Amino acid sequence: MNFSVLQFPASNCDQDAVHAVRLLGHSARLVWHKDAALGDTDCVIVPGGFSYGDYLRCGAIARFSPVMQAVKQFADNGGLVLGVCNGFQVLTEAGLLPGALIRNRDLQFHCENIFLKTATNDSPFTSKIPVGKILRVPIAHGEGCYFADEATLAQLKANNQILWQYCDVSGNLADSANPNGALQNIAGICNEQRNVAGLMPHPERACEPLLGSDDGKWIFESIFAALKNKTVAAAA
Amino acid sequence: MKAKIIITPKKAVLDPQGKTVQTALEHMGYTGVTGVHIGKYIEIDLAPGTDKAAAQKALNEAAHKLLSNPIIEDFKLEIE
C-alpha cells in the first residue's frame, strides 16, 4: 500500500509517520504542501507539528495549501485520510471533520503517555484493534481540547463517529484521565462516511517496543486491512 | 482606510485564558469582574478609496472562512 504523508512548513511528525508505515511493511513518501496532486496514493496521513507556525489558529492556514485541495478531493472520492495531532486540527479547520480543537483547559502543553479506549471497531481505523484493548500512546499538544456544539456532539454519537476516548489504565472514562478537557473525553473521531479520521494522540510514535509501546500499530493495521479489503473488492 | 476585526470565543466554549486572568484580577483586589474573555484583534489596511460596502462584504466572507472559526468564535467587523 502507498501512503502519502503531507509535509507543511513546520510539520515535525512527518518522518515519524513515514518510518512507522515502512516499519510495518508498507511504502510511504512525503508530499510537499505546494504539490497540487497526491500521485498514486491509497491513504493520506496529515502529520503532527505546527503547520505554518500555527499562525492565527492551529491548522487554519494549512487548510488553504494546494495539497489540501487534492486531499479534499481524495477524501470526497472515498480515500482514507488520517490526521494526527496538528493533522487532526487541519482536518477540522478544512471542514473534513466536525468540531474544533481549542487550548487545553489547564493552559499547559502536555507531553506524556495516555491511555485510549476504542469506542467502536466499526471503522477502517479501528477494525483490527483487539476488543477491550486499552492503547498506551503518547500525546504532545497544547491545543487538543475537542469542542463541538451540542447538535454536532449528538450527531457524532448517533452515527458512532467517536473512535477513541481518553481513559484510565482500567478503561474508565475518568475526568482525571482527560489531559486537555476534551468534551466526552474525545481523543479522536471520524466523519460520517467513516473514511476520514483524526486523533490528538500519536500512534506513529508507538509502533515498536523500543519506543515504550507498540499499541499504535493497531491503528495502522486497521488501515492496512481496510485497504486490502478495498483492493480485493475492486479486483472482484 | 482600515478594517478592524475583533474575534472573541463563543460563550459556550471553554476559555481557560479568560478564567485565569479573571482569577488574577480577583486576587489583585479588583472586585465586580464577572467574566473575562480573551480573543484576537486584527487590523487590515485597505487601499484609499476602497468601496466600503464591497470591502464589508469581502471581509465578512474572509472572517468567516479564515480569520475566525465560526465553530468556536464570534467576530465583529468595522471599517473606518
GROMACS .gro file of C-alpha atoms in nm:
model
  316
    1MET     CA    1   0.000   0.000   0.000
    2ASN     CA    2   0.115   0.354  -0.073
    3PHE     CA    3   0.089   0.615   0.197
    4SER     CA    4   0.126   0.985   0.125
    5VAL     CA    5   0.242   1.184   0.426
    6LEU     CA    6   0.188   1.558   0.386
    7GLN     CA    7   0.471   1.794   0.466
    8PHE     CA    8   0.389   2.153   0.562
    9PRO     CA    9   0.643   2.410   0.679
   10ALA     CA   10   0.688   2.314   1.049
   11SER     CA   11   0.542   1.967   1.025
   12ASN     CA   12   0.751   1.763   1.267
   13CYS     CA   13   0.593   1.419   1.281
   14ASP     CA   14   0.609   1.361   0.907
   15GLN     CA   15   0.926   1.150   0.923
   16ASP     CA   16   0.788   0.951   1.216
   17ALA     CA   17   0.476   0.868   1.016
   18VAL     CA   18   0.683   0.757   0.716
   19HIS     CA   19   0.903   0.548   0.946
   20ALA     CA   20   0.604   0.381   1.114
   21VAL     CA   21   0.437   0.288   0.785
   22ARG     CA   22   0.762   0.146   0.642
   23LEU     CA   23   0.841  -0.039   0.965
   24LEU     CA   24   0.502  -0.208   0.937
   25GLY     CA   25   0.582  -0.323   0.584
   26HIS     CA   26   0.423  -0.069   0.351
   27SER     CA   27   0.551   0.214   0.141
   28ALA     CA   28   0.528   0.581   0.233
   29ARG     CA   29   0.653   0.903   0.083
   30LEU     CA   30   0.637   1.270   0.168
   31VAL     CA   31   0.417   1.508  -0.032
   32TRP     CA   32   0.513   1.875  -0.022
   33HIS     CA   33   0.241   2.124   0.071
   34LYS     CA   34   0.272   2.308  -0.261
   35ASP     CA   35   0.205   1.994  -0.466
   36ALA     CA   36  -0.139   2.008  -0.621
   37ALA     CA   37  -0.159   1.631  -0.678
   38LEU     CA   38  -0.108   1.334  -0.448
   39GLY     CA   39   0.002   1.080  -0.709
   40ASP     CA   40  -0.051   0.709  -0.655
   41THR     CA   41  -0.197   0.704  -0.305
   42ASP     CA   42  -0.401   0.457  -0.101
   43CYS     CA   43  -0.404   0.657   0.222
   44VAL     CA   44  -0.311   1.011   0.323
   45ILE     CA   45  -0.159   1.095   0.660
   46VAL     CA   46  -0.176   1.456   0.774
   47PRO     CA   47   0.103   1.458   1.032
   48GLY     CA   48   0.161   1.642   1.358
   49GLY     CA   49   0.362   1.957   1.400
   50PHE     CA   50   0.294   2.327   1.384
   51SER     CA   51   0.196   2.380   1.019
   52TYR     CA   52   0.270   2.736   0.905
   53GLY     CA   53   0.370   2.818   1.261
   54ASP     CA   54   0.011   2.758   1.372
   55TYR     CA   55  -0.041   3.127   1.299
   56LEU     CA   56  -0.395   3.260   1.350
   57ARG     CA   57  -0.524   2.921   1.470
   58CYS     CA   58  -0.378   2.570   1.460
   59GLY     CA   59  -0.430   2.431   1.112
   60ALA     CA   60  -0.605   2.743   0.982
   61ILE     CA   61  -0.350   2.829   0.714
   62ALA     CA   62  -0.259   2.472   0.612
   63ARG     CA   63  -0.619   2.419   0.508
   64PHE     CA   64  -0.570   2.652   0.210
   65SER     CA   65  -0.249   2.491   0.082
   66PRO     CA   66  -0.258   2.337  -0.268
   67VAL     CA   67  -0.206   1.985  -0.135
   68MET     CA   68  -0.512   2.014   0.089
   69GLN     CA   69  -0.733   2.074  -0.215
   70ALA     CA   70  -0.605   1.742  -0.351
   71VAL     CA   71  -0.669   1.577  -0.012
   72LYS     CA   72  -1.027   1.708  -0.009
   73GLN     CA   73  -1.087   1.558  -0.349
   74PHE     CA   74  -0.923   1.231  -0.243
   75ALA     CA   75  -1.149   1.220   0.065
   76ASP     CA   76  -1.460   1.308  -0.136
   77ASN     CA   77  -1.384   1.007  -0.356
   78GLY     CA   78  -1.374   0.781  -0.052
   79GLY     CA   79  -0.996   0.776   0.005
   80LEU     CA   80  -0.871   0.708   0.357
   81VAL     CA   81  -0.728   1.011   0.539
   82LEU     CA   82  -0.581   1.006   0.890
   83GLY     CA   83  -0.492   1.328   1.072
   84VAL     CA   84  -0.263   1.306   1.374
   85CYS     CA   85  -0.241   1.591   1.628
   86ASN     CA   86  -0.185   1.903   1.413
   87GLY     CA   87  -0.320   1.693   1.126
   88PHE     CA   88  -0.645   1.649   1.323
   89GLN     CA   89  -0.659   2.027   1.369
   90VAL     CA   90  -0.600   2.080   0.995
   91LEU     CA   91  -0.884   1.838   0.908
   92THR     CA   92  -1.131   2.015   1.138
   93GLU     CA   93  -1.031   2.355   1.001
   94ALA     CA   94  -1.075   2.218   0.649
   95GLY     CA   95  -1.425   2.103   0.735
   96LEU     CA   96  -1.336   1.739   0.665
   97LEU     CA   97  -1.411   1.657   1.029
   98PRO     CA   98  -1.667   1.824   1.256
   99GLY     CA   99  -1.584   2.032   1.564
  100ALA     CA  100  -1.269   2.219   1.665
  101LEU     CA  101  -0.964   2.180   1.888
  102ILE     CA  102  -0.902   2.452   2.142
  103ARG     CA  103  -0.648   2.536   2.410
  104ASN     CA  104  -0.603   2.267   2.679
  105ARG     CA  105  -0.817   2.352   2.980
  106ASP     CA  106  -0.514   2.388   3.209
  107LEU     CA  107  -0.325   2.601   2.952
  108GLN     CA  108  -0.035   2.355   2.969
  109PHE     CA  109   0.138   2.176   2.683
  110HIS     CA  110   0.102   1.805   2.761
  111CYS     CA  111   0.378   1.569   2.657
  112GLU     CA  112   0.308   1.232   2.814
  113ASN     CA  113   0.172   0.883   2.762
  114ILE     CA  114  -0.202   0.845   2.794
  115PHE     CA  115  -0.449   0.559   2.767
  116LEU     CA  116  -0.706   0.529   2.493
  117LYS     CA  117  -1.027   0.337   2.479
  118THR     CA  118  -1.154   0.246   2.133
  119ALA     CA  119  -1.520   0.341   2.124
  120THR     CA  120  -1.604   0.136   1.816
  121ASN     CA  121  -1.432  -0.120   1.596
  122ASP     CA  122  -1.662  -0.021   1.312
  123SER     CA  123  -1.423   0.195   1.109
  124PRO     CA  124  -1.124   0.149   0.877
  125PHE     CA  125  -0.908   0.298   1.155
  126THR     CA  126  -1.016   0.074   1.443
  127SER     CA  127  -1.130  -0.260   1.298
  128LYS     CA  128  -0.814  -0.451   1.396
  129ILE     CA  129  -0.776  -0.309   1.747
  130PRO     CA  130  -0.837  -0.607   1.978
  131VAL     CA  131  -1.173  -0.566   2.151
  132GLY     CA  132  -1.128  -0.425   2.501
  133LYS     CA  133  -0.761  -0.341   2.441
  134ILE     CA  134  -0.654  -0.018   2.609
  135LEU     CA  135  -0.394   0.157   2.394
  136ARG     CA  136  -0.099   0.331   2.555
  137VAL     CA  137   0.019   0.608   2.323
  138PRO     CA  138   0.187   0.946   2.364
  139ILE     CA  139   0.032   1.289   2.329
  140ALA     CA  140   0.219   1.616   2.274
  141HIS     CA  141  -0.008   1.916   2.232
  142GLY     CA  142  -0.120   2.247   2.377
  143GLU     CA  143  -0.445   2.275   2.185
  144GLY     CA  144  -0.613   1.938   2.190
  145CYS     CA  145  -0.934   2.008   2.376
  146TYR     CA  146  -1.206   1.879   2.145
  147PHE     CA  147  -1.509   2.103   2.119
  148ALA     CA  148  -1.833   2.074   1.920
  149ASP     CA  149  -2.177   2.222   1.980
  150GLU     CA  150  -2.449   2.003   2.129
  151ALA     CA  151  -2.614   1.923   1.798
  152THR     CA  152  -2.281   1.811   1.647
  153LEU     CA  153  -2.199   1.601   1.954
  154ALA     CA  154  -2.540   1.433   1.937
  155GLN     CA  155  -2.476   1.355   1.572
  156LEU     CA  156  -2.130   1.214   1.646
  157LYS     CA  157  -2.284   0.979   1.899
  158ALA     CA  158  -2.583   0.884   1.686
  159ASN     CA  159  -2.354   0.797   1.393
  160ASN     CA  160  -2.094   0.620   1.607
  161GLN     CA  161  -1.827   0.868   1.493
  162ILE     CA  162  -1.635   0.887   1.821
  163LEU     CA  163  -1.343   0.646   1.769
  164TRP     CA  164  -1.115   0.698   2.069
  165GLN     CA  165  -1.160   0.842   2.419
  166TYR     CA  166  -0.909   0.919   2.693
  167CYS     CA  167  -0.941   0.672   2.979
  168ASP     CA  168  -0.751   0.550   3.283
  169VAL     CA  169  -0.544   0.232   3.287
  170SER     CA  170  -0.857   0.025   3.357
  171GLY     CA  171  -1.053   0.180   3.073
  172ASN     CA  172  -1.273   0.417   3.276
  173LEU     CA  173  -1.354   0.745   3.102
  174ALA     CA  174  -1.249   0.940   3.411
  175ASP     CA  175  -1.214   1.317   3.408
  176SER     CA  176  -0.873   1.274   3.573
  177ALA     CA  177  -0.762   1.073   3.267
  178ASN     CA  178  -0.863   1.356   3.033
  179PRO     CA  179  -0.543   1.551   2.961
  180ASN     CA  180  -0.696   1.852   2.788
  181GLY     CA  181  -1.062   1.892   2.884
  182ALA     CA  182  -1.198   1.743   2.562
  183LEU     CA  183  -1.576   1.702   2.563
  184GLN     CA  184  -1.674   1.342   2.647
  185ASN     CA  185  -1.301   1.260   2.674
  186ILE     CA  186  -1.289   1.260   2.293
  187ALA     CA  187  -0.941   1.188   2.157
  188GLY     CA  188  -1.037   1.104   1.800
  189ILE     CA  189  -1.333   1.094   1.565
  190CYS     CA  190  -1.422   1.008   1.206
  191ASN     CA  191  -1.652   1.169   0.952
  192GLU     CA  192  -1.998   1.038   0.875
  193GLN     CA  193  -1.869   0.843   0.573
  194ARG     CA  194  -1.603   0.688   0.802
  195ASN     CA  195  -1.313   0.741   0.559
  196VAL     CA  196  -1.158   1.045   0.731
  197ALA     CA  197  -1.037   1.027   1.091
  198GLY     CA  198  -0.836   1.245   1.325
  199LEU     CA  199  -0.688   1.198   1.670
  200MET     CA  200  -0.470   1.404   1.902
  201PRO     CA  201  -0.250   1.115   2.029
  202HIS     CA  202   0.044   0.992   1.820
  203PRO     CA  203   0.007   0.627   1.711
  204GLU     CA  204   0.309   0.668   1.480
  205ARG     CA  205   0.528   0.724   1.785
  206ALA     CA  206   0.418   0.396   1.940
  207CYS     CA  207   0.477   0.127   1.679
  208GLU     CA  208   0.779  -0.054   1.823
  209PRO     CA  209   0.865  -0.183   2.171
  210LEU     CA  210   1.189   0.016   2.165
  211LEU     CA  211   0.978   0.331   2.196
  212GLY     CA  212   0.796   0.203   2.502
  213SER     CA  213   0.478   0.087   2.333
  214ASP     CA  214   0.369  -0.066   2.007
  215ASP     CA  215  -0.003  -0.015   2.066
  216GLY     CA  216  -0.019   0.246   1.791
  217LYS     CA  217   0.039  -0.024   1.530
  218TRP     CA  218  -0.319  -0.148   1.573
  219ILE     CA  219  -0.447   0.170   1.414
  220PHE     CA  220  -0.214   0.122   1.116
  221GLU     CA  221  -0.300  -0.249   1.094
  222SER     CA  222  -0.667  -0.149   1.076
  223ILE     CA  223  -0.592   0.086   0.784
  224PHE     CA  224  -0.386  -0.182   0.604
  225ALA     CA  225  -0.673  -0.430   0.643
  226ALA     CA  226  -0.929  -0.178   0.515
  227LEU     CA  227  -0.712  -0.101   0.212
  228LYS     CA  228  -0.660  -0.470   0.144
  229ASN     CA  229  -1.037  -0.532   0.153
  230LYS     CA  230  -1.084  -0.242  -0.084
  231THR     CA  231  -0.829  -0.383  -0.328
  232VAL     CA  232  -0.990  -0.728  -0.314
  233ALA     CA  233  -1.333  -0.572  -0.368
  234ALA     CA  234  -1.205  -0.371  -0.664
  235ALA     CA  235  -1.047  -0.678  -0.822
  236ALA     CA  236  -1.360  -0.890  -0.780
  237MET     CA  237  -0.890   5.301   0.526
  238LYS     CA  238  -0.874   5.036   0.791
  239ALA     CA  239  -1.079   4.732   0.876
  240LYS     CA  240  -1.085   4.627   1.239
  241ILE     CA  241  -1.189   4.277   1.330
  242ILE     CA  242  -1.243   4.166   1.688
  243ILE     CA  243  -1.264   3.792   1.744
  244THR     CA  244  -1.394   3.651   2.072
  245PRO     CA  245  -1.456   3.296   2.192
  246LYS     CA  246  -1.820   3.188   2.182
  247LYS     CA  247  -1.991   3.183   2.519
  248ALA     CA  248  -2.032   2.804   2.518
  249VAL     CA  249  -1.660   2.748   2.455
  250LEU     CA  250  -1.420   2.694   2.742
  251ASP     CA  251  -1.191   2.998   2.775
  252PRO     CA  252  -0.923   2.897   3.025
  253GLN     CA  253  -0.714   3.208   2.948
  254GLY     CA  254  -1.006   3.434   3.034
  255LYS     CA  255  -1.078   3.237   3.352
  256THR     CA  256  -0.714   3.255   3.463
  257VAL     CA  257  -0.698   3.630   3.405
  258GLN     CA  258  -1.027   3.675   3.587
  259THR     CA  259  -0.887   3.491   3.888
  260ALA     CA  260  -0.571   3.704   3.876
  261LEU     CA  261  -0.781   4.023   3.871
  262GLU     CA  262  -0.975   3.899   4.172
  263HIS     CA  263  -0.650   3.823   4.356
  264MET     CA  264  -0.533   4.177   4.282
  265GLY     CA  265  -0.842   4.308   4.453
  266TYR     CA  266  -1.044   4.416   4.152
  267THR     CA  267  -1.397   4.334   4.254
  268GLY     CA  268  -1.707   4.308   4.042
  269VAL     CA  269  -1.541   4.131   3.750
  270THR     CA  270  -1.796   3.875   3.633
  271GLY     CA  271  -1.617   3.748   3.325
  272VAL     CA  272  -1.304   3.786   3.112
  273HIS     CA  273  -1.299   3.672   2.751
  274ILE     CA  274  -0.975   3.676   2.557
  275GLY     CA  275  -0.983   3.696   2.182
  276LYS     CA  276  -0.791   3.847   1.892
  277TYR     CA  277  -0.777   4.184   1.725
  278ILE     CA  278  -0.689   4.207   1.356
  279GLU     CA  279  -0.628   4.532   1.170
  280ILE     CA  280  -0.634   4.527   0.790
  281ASP     CA  281  -0.512   4.821   0.583
  282LEU     CA  282  -0.724   4.896   0.278
  283ALA     CA  283  -0.624   5.100  -0.027
  284PRO     CA  284  -0.754   5.458  -0.018
  285GLY     CA  285  -1.085   5.497  -0.199
  286THR     CA  286  -1.191   5.133  -0.143
  287ASP     CA  287  -1.565   5.088  -0.174
  288LYS     CA  288  -1.682   5.044   0.184
  289ALA     CA  289  -1.981   4.820   0.112
  290ALA     CA  290  -1.777   4.592  -0.113
  291ALA     CA  291  -1.498   4.572   0.146
  292GLN     CA  292  -1.753   4.494   0.416
  293LYS     CA  293  -1.890   4.207   0.210
  294ALA     CA  294  -1.549   4.067   0.116
  295LEU     CA  295  -1.404   4.089   0.467
  296ASN     CA  296  -1.716   3.941   0.618
  297GLU     CA  297  -1.659   3.640   0.397
  298ALA     CA  298  -1.287   3.632   0.481
  299ALA     CA  299  -1.366   3.649   0.852
  300HIS     CA  300  -1.599   3.352   0.819
  301LYS     CA  301  -1.359   3.144   0.610
  302LEU     CA  302  -1.020   3.224   0.755
  303LEU     CA  303  -0.990   3.497   1.018
  304SER     CA  304  -1.228   3.330   1.263
  305ASN     CA  305  -1.351   2.976   1.315
  306PRO     CA  306  -1.732   3.004   1.341
  307ILE     CA  307  -1.748   2.682   1.544
  308ILE     CA  308  -1.568   2.838   1.839
  309GLU     CA  309  -1.551   3.213   1.773
  310ASP     CA  310  -1.766   3.520   1.703
  311PHE     CA  311  -1.636   3.828   1.524
  312LYS     CA  312  -1.718   4.195   1.486
  313LEU     CA  313  -1.609   4.385   1.176
  314GLU     CA  314  -1.573   4.758   1.150
  315ILE     CA  315  -1.442   4.961   0.861
  316GLU     CA  316  -1.331   5.319   0.908
   0.00000   0.00000   0.00000
